[in-house]
Short mmCIF file of C-alpha atoms in Angstrom, two decimals:
data_model
loop_
_atom_site.label_atom_id
_atom_site.label_comp_id
_atom_site.label_asym_id
_atom_site.label_seq_id
_atom_site.Cartn_x
_atom_site.Cartn_y
_atom_site.Cartn_z
CA MET A 150 -9.65 -61.48 -88.22
CA ASP A 151 -11.38 -65.26 -89.10
CA ASN A 152 -13.22 -67.22 -86.27
CA HIS A 153 -10.29 -68.64 -84.12
CA SER A 154 -10.08 -71.67 -81.56
CA ILE A 155 -9.68 -69.92 -78.28
CA GLU A 156 -5.63 -71.34 -78.27
CA GLN A 157 -5.83 -68.82 -81.50
CA CYS A 158 -6.87 -66.41 -80.04
CA LYS A 159 -4.56 -66.48 -77.18
CA LYS A 160 -1.84 -65.95 -79.64
CA ALA A 161 -3.41 -63.22 -81.93
CA LYS A 162 -4.60 -61.42 -78.09
CA LEU A 163 -0.90 -61.59 -77.20
CA ALA A 164 1.03 -60.62 -80.91
CA ILE A 165 -1.80 -57.92 -80.95
CA GLN A 166 -0.57 -56.78 -76.93
CA ASP A 167 3.61 -57.12 -78.37
CA THR A 168 2.84 -54.54 -80.82
CA LEU A 169 1.14 -52.43 -78.87
CA ASP A 170 3.84 -52.66 -76.69
CA VAL A 171 6.38 -51.47 -78.89
CA VAL A 172 4.60 -49.10 -80.76
CA GLY A 173 1.68 -47.95 -78.67
CA GLY A 174 0.51 -45.08 -77.53
CA LYS A 175 -0.49 -41.18 -79.08
CA TRP A 176 2.42 -40.62 -80.90
CA LYS A 177 4.91 -43.18 -82.15
CA PHE A 178 3.11 -44.39 -85.72
CA VAL A 179 2.46 -40.37 -86.18
CA LEU A 180 6.37 -39.85 -85.29
CA ILE A 181 7.16 -42.78 -88.13
CA SER A 182 5.00 -41.17 -90.63
CA ILE A 183 6.74 -38.02 -90.63
CA MET A 184 9.69 -39.49 -90.40
CA GLN A 185 9.00 -41.50 -93.85
CA ASP A 186 9.61 -38.00 -95.39
CA GLY A 187 13.39 -38.28 -94.97
CA PRO A 188 15.70 -38.01 -91.43
CA LYS A 189 14.20 -34.83 -89.49
CA GLY A 190 15.57 -32.56 -86.18
CA PHE A 191 14.89 -32.90 -82.96
CA ASN A 192 12.92 -29.41 -83.07
CA GLU A 193 11.63 -29.96 -86.75
CA LEU A 194 9.64 -33.55 -84.99
CA ILE A 195 7.88 -31.36 -82.39
CA ARG A 196 6.48 -28.91 -84.83
CA GLU A 197 5.27 -31.23 -86.81
CA ALA A 198 4.15 -33.75 -84.64
CA GLY A 199 2.88 -30.74 -81.86
CA ILE A 200 4.50 -33.30 -79.36
CA SER A 201 5.99 -31.50 -76.05
CA PRO A 202 9.96 -31.87 -76.05
CA LYS A 203 9.35 -34.61 -73.11
CA ILE A 204 7.44 -36.84 -74.50
CA LEU A 205 9.36 -36.77 -78.49
CA SER A 206 12.53 -37.71 -76.29
CA LYS A 207 10.85 -40.22 -73.91
CA GLU A 208 9.18 -41.75 -77.58
CA LEU A 209 12.97 -41.29 -79.24
CA GLN A 210 14.29 -43.21 -77.08
CA GLU A 211 12.19 -46.47 -76.81
CA MET A 212 11.92 -46.28 -80.68
CA GLU A 213 15.92 -46.38 -81.00
CA LEU A 214 15.65 -48.96 -78.87
CA ASN A 215 13.12 -51.24 -81.28
CA GLY A 216 15.08 -50.54 -84.02
CA LEU A 217 12.86 -48.60 -85.48
CA VAL A 218 14.89 -45.23 -85.23
CA PHE A 219 17.88 -44.28 -86.12
CA ARG A 220 19.67 -41.36 -83.90
CA GLU A 221 22.89 -39.38 -86.04
CA GLU A 222 25.23 -36.78 -84.86
CA GLN A 223 25.94 -34.36 -87.26
CA LYS A 224 29.56 -33.22 -87.49
CA THR A 225 27.93 -29.60 -86.70
CA LYS A 226 28.60 -26.97 -84.16
CA PRO A 227 26.51 -27.23 -82.01
CA ILE A 228 26.37 -30.34 -82.64
CA THR A 229 22.76 -31.19 -83.98
CA VAL A 230 20.92 -35.05 -84.47
CA HIS A 231 18.67 -36.24 -87.21
CA TYR A 232 16.31 -38.77 -86.44
CA SER A 233 15.72 -41.17 -89.04
CA LEU A 234 13.77 -44.58 -90.27
CA THR A 235 15.65 -47.92 -90.00
CA PRO A 236 15.06 -50.72 -92.78
CA TYR A 237 13.61 -52.70 -90.10
CA SER A 238 10.72 -49.78 -89.48
CA ARG A 239 8.97 -50.43 -93.15
CA THR A 240 8.59 -53.80 -91.40
CA LEU A 241 5.01 -51.71 -90.02
CA ASP A 242 3.84 -49.87 -93.78
CA LYS A 243 1.17 -52.43 -93.69
CA VAL A 244 0.17 -51.69 -89.71
CA LEU A 245 0.31 -47.86 -91.44
CA ASN A 246 -1.76 -48.20 -94.30
CA ALA A 247 -4.36 -50.11 -92.47
CA LEU A 248 -4.48 -46.80 -89.63
CA GLU A 249 -4.27 -44.53 -92.86
CA GLU A 250 -6.84 -45.75 -94.62
CA TRP A 251 -9.18 -46.87 -91.56
CA GLY A 252 -8.60 -42.86 -91.02
CA THR A 253 -9.68 -41.76 -94.05
CA THR A 254 -12.87 -44.07 -94.41
CA HIS A 255 -14.08 -43.40 -90.87
CA ARG A 256 -13.48 -39.59 -91.30
CA LYS A 257 -15.67 -39.42 -94.55
CA LYS A 258 -18.57 -41.77 -91.86
CA VAL A 259 -18.38 -38.63 -89.53
CA ILE A 260 -18.27 -35.88 -91.37
CA SER A 261 -21.71 -37.53 -93.16
CA GLY A 262 -22.87 -38.07 -90.08
CA LYS A 263 -23.86 -41.97 -90.66
CA MET B 90 3.61 -46.51 -97.01
CA ASP B 91 4.75 -45.67 -100.99
CA ASN B 92 6.28 -41.90 -101.64
CA HIS B 93 4.43 -39.21 -100.79
CA SER B 94 4.03 -35.33 -101.65
CA ILE B 95 4.01 -33.33 -99.09
CA GLU B 96 0.48 -32.65 -98.91
CA GLN B 97 -0.50 -36.35 -99.61
CA CYS B 98 2.06 -36.86 -96.60
CA LYS B 99 0.04 -35.06 -94.27
CA LYS B 100 -3.58 -36.40 -94.96
CA ALA B 101 -1.47 -39.53 -94.38
CA LYS B 102 -0.24 -38.04 -91.24
CA LEU B 103 -3.78 -36.52 -89.99
CA ALA B 104 -5.53 -40.01 -91.08
CA ILE B 105 -3.03 -42.05 -88.99
CA GLN B 106 -3.87 -39.22 -86.06
CA ASP B 107 -7.61 -39.71 -86.37
CA THR B 108 -7.41 -43.33 -85.83
CA LEU B 109 -5.67 -43.45 -83.06
CA ASP B 110 -7.75 -41.08 -81.03
CA VAL B 111 -9.92 -43.51 -81.79
CA VAL B 112 -8.70 -46.47 -81.44
CA GLY B 113 -4.96 -45.33 -79.86
CA GLY B 114 -4.34 -46.32 -76.71
CA LYS B 115 -2.72 -49.38 -74.62
CA TRP B 116 -6.58 -51.69 -74.49
CA LYS B 117 -8.94 -50.35 -77.10
CA PHE B 118 -7.57 -53.31 -79.67
CA VAL B 119 -6.75 -55.94 -77.35
CA LEU B 120 -10.58 -55.69 -75.82
CA ILE B 121 -11.40 -56.23 -79.95
CA SER B 122 -10.01 -58.92 -79.80
CA ILE B 123 -11.47 -60.43 -76.71
CA MET B 124 -14.59 -59.24 -77.71
CA GLN B 125 -13.85 -60.89 -81.28
CA ASP B 126 -15.27 -64.64 -79.77
CA GLY B 127 -18.39 -63.11 -78.85
CA PRO B 128 -19.82 -60.97 -76.19
CA LYS B 129 -18.87 -60.62 -73.17
CA GLY B 130 -19.61 -59.52 -69.35
CA PHE B 131 -17.93 -56.73 -67.43
CA ASN B 132 -15.65 -58.94 -65.42
CA GLU B 133 -14.62 -61.36 -67.89
CA LEU B 134 -13.07 -58.09 -69.38
CA ILE B 135 -11.21 -57.41 -66.56
CA ARG B 136 -9.97 -61.04 -66.82
CA GLU B 137 -8.96 -61.51 -69.74
CA ALA B 138 -7.65 -58.45 -70.83
CA GLY B 139 -6.15 -57.76 -67.29
CA ILE B 140 -6.75 -54.23 -66.94
CA SER B 141 -8.57 -52.39 -64.30
CA PRO B 142 -12.38 -51.46 -63.64
CA LYS B 143 -11.81 -48.18 -64.04
CA ILE B 144 -9.73 -47.79 -66.97
CA LEU B 145 -11.84 -50.63 -69.10
CA SER B 146 -15.28 -48.60 -67.79
CA LYS B 147 -14.03 -45.26 -70.11
CA GLU B 148 -12.19 -47.52 -73.09
CA LEU B 149 -15.97 -49.40 -72.74
CA GLN B 150 -17.85 -45.75 -73.26
CA GLU B 151 -15.67 -44.45 -75.72
CA MET B 152 -15.59 -47.31 -78.11
CA GLU B 153 -19.67 -47.43 -77.35
CA LEU B 154 -19.40 -43.79 -78.82
CA ASN B 155 -17.60 -44.67 -81.90
CA GLY B 156 -19.92 -47.43 -82.77
CA LEU B 157 -17.79 -49.97 -82.09
CA VAL B 158 -19.38 -51.80 -79.10
CA PHE B 159 -22.58 -52.60 -78.52
CA ARG B 160 -23.90 -52.44 -74.71
CA GLU B 161 -26.50 -54.62 -73.42
CA GLU B 162 -28.52 -55.39 -70.23
CA GLN B 163 -30.01 -58.57 -69.81
CA LYS B 164 -33.02 -59.05 -68.26
CA THR B 165 -31.32 -60.59 -64.52
CA LYS B 166 -31.74 -60.29 -61.77
CA PRO B 167 -29.24 -58.34 -60.35
CA ILE B 168 -28.63 -56.76 -63.99
CA THR B 169 -26.10 -58.07 -65.64
CA VAL B 170 -24.18 -56.38 -68.99
CA HIS B 171 -22.37 -58.03 -71.75
CA TYR B 172 -20.68 -55.84 -74.39
CA SER B 173 -20.24 -56.76 -78.28
CA LEU B 174 -18.60 -55.91 -81.07
CA THR B 175 -21.15 -53.73 -83.48
CA PRO B 176 -21.18 -54.41 -86.80
CA TYR B 177 -18.74 -51.81 -87.73
CA SER B 178 -16.03 -52.67 -85.67
CA ARG B 179 -15.22 -55.37 -88.47
CA THR B 180 -13.73 -52.63 -90.77
CA LEU B 181 -10.86 -52.77 -88.12
CA ASP B 182 -10.35 -56.05 -89.41
CA LYS B 183 -7.22 -54.93 -91.27
CA VAL B 184 -5.79 -52.92 -88.94
CA LEU B 185 -6.39 -55.82 -86.41
CA ASN B 186 -4.43 -58.44 -88.52
CA ALA B 187 -1.76 -56.16 -89.64
CA LEU B 188 -0.55 -55.46 -85.69
CA GLU B 189 -1.15 -59.25 -85.16
CA GLU B 190 0.91 -60.13 -87.81
CA TRP B 191 3.29 -57.75 -87.01
CA GLY B 192 3.39 -58.45 -83.62
CA THR B 193 4.47 -62.28 -84.25
CA THR B 194 6.73 -61.96 -86.16
CA HIS B 195 8.69 -59.68 -84.57
CA ARG B 196 8.56 -62.26 -81.31
CA LYS B 197 10.65 -64.45 -83.21
CA LYS B 198 12.75 -61.42 -84.59
CA VAL B 199 13.10 -60.68 -80.84
CA ILE B 200 13.57 -64.46 -79.49
CA SER B 201 15.83 -64.81 -82.12
CA GLY B 202 17.97 -61.99 -80.29
CA LYS B 203 18.50 -60.22 -84.66
#
């Protein structure tokens, strides 16, 4: 971040908090990165993320509420549900790219022990 | 993120998880954005972030361990401690900028009700 006045700094802090209110926590970015493959069933998400059903259910509900995830019931018997990313979720691409890039570099740093 | 092969997708997921292991959760990005002002005392951080002392203490320890925060005892009586960002923490600038930008845009979207 560039040098900020106190006012700009407050705004930056608030904006960061806003983002973390919506996509903070351990799972949402991971779930988004999984759904970038295409629509996923509930059990697929459990398996691929290594998340518990209870927490997954809560995370998906919050993401649906914030317009990031679309829940679609398939006309199968028994009913199955697919979760996919909304077009709005694509606005997070820059954040996801930055997280991915940093994680890759940080892992190299940790492995090299520097 | 661009279209990924399954292998690339796994790598991306892992890298995102790596990043969130280090700076995930509700507070670390907020604390970093506060310390970008300059070194801060423990109580200043409590006040500016609205965080509890117990959680702040834990967050700072983890950030120190990951080379993001530098803890410096001041030669005052009683001893006071200042926390500041390390040069390594600057590698997170791109992530912070992306989080700030998304939060600003999302807030506008929420306010406009679209």
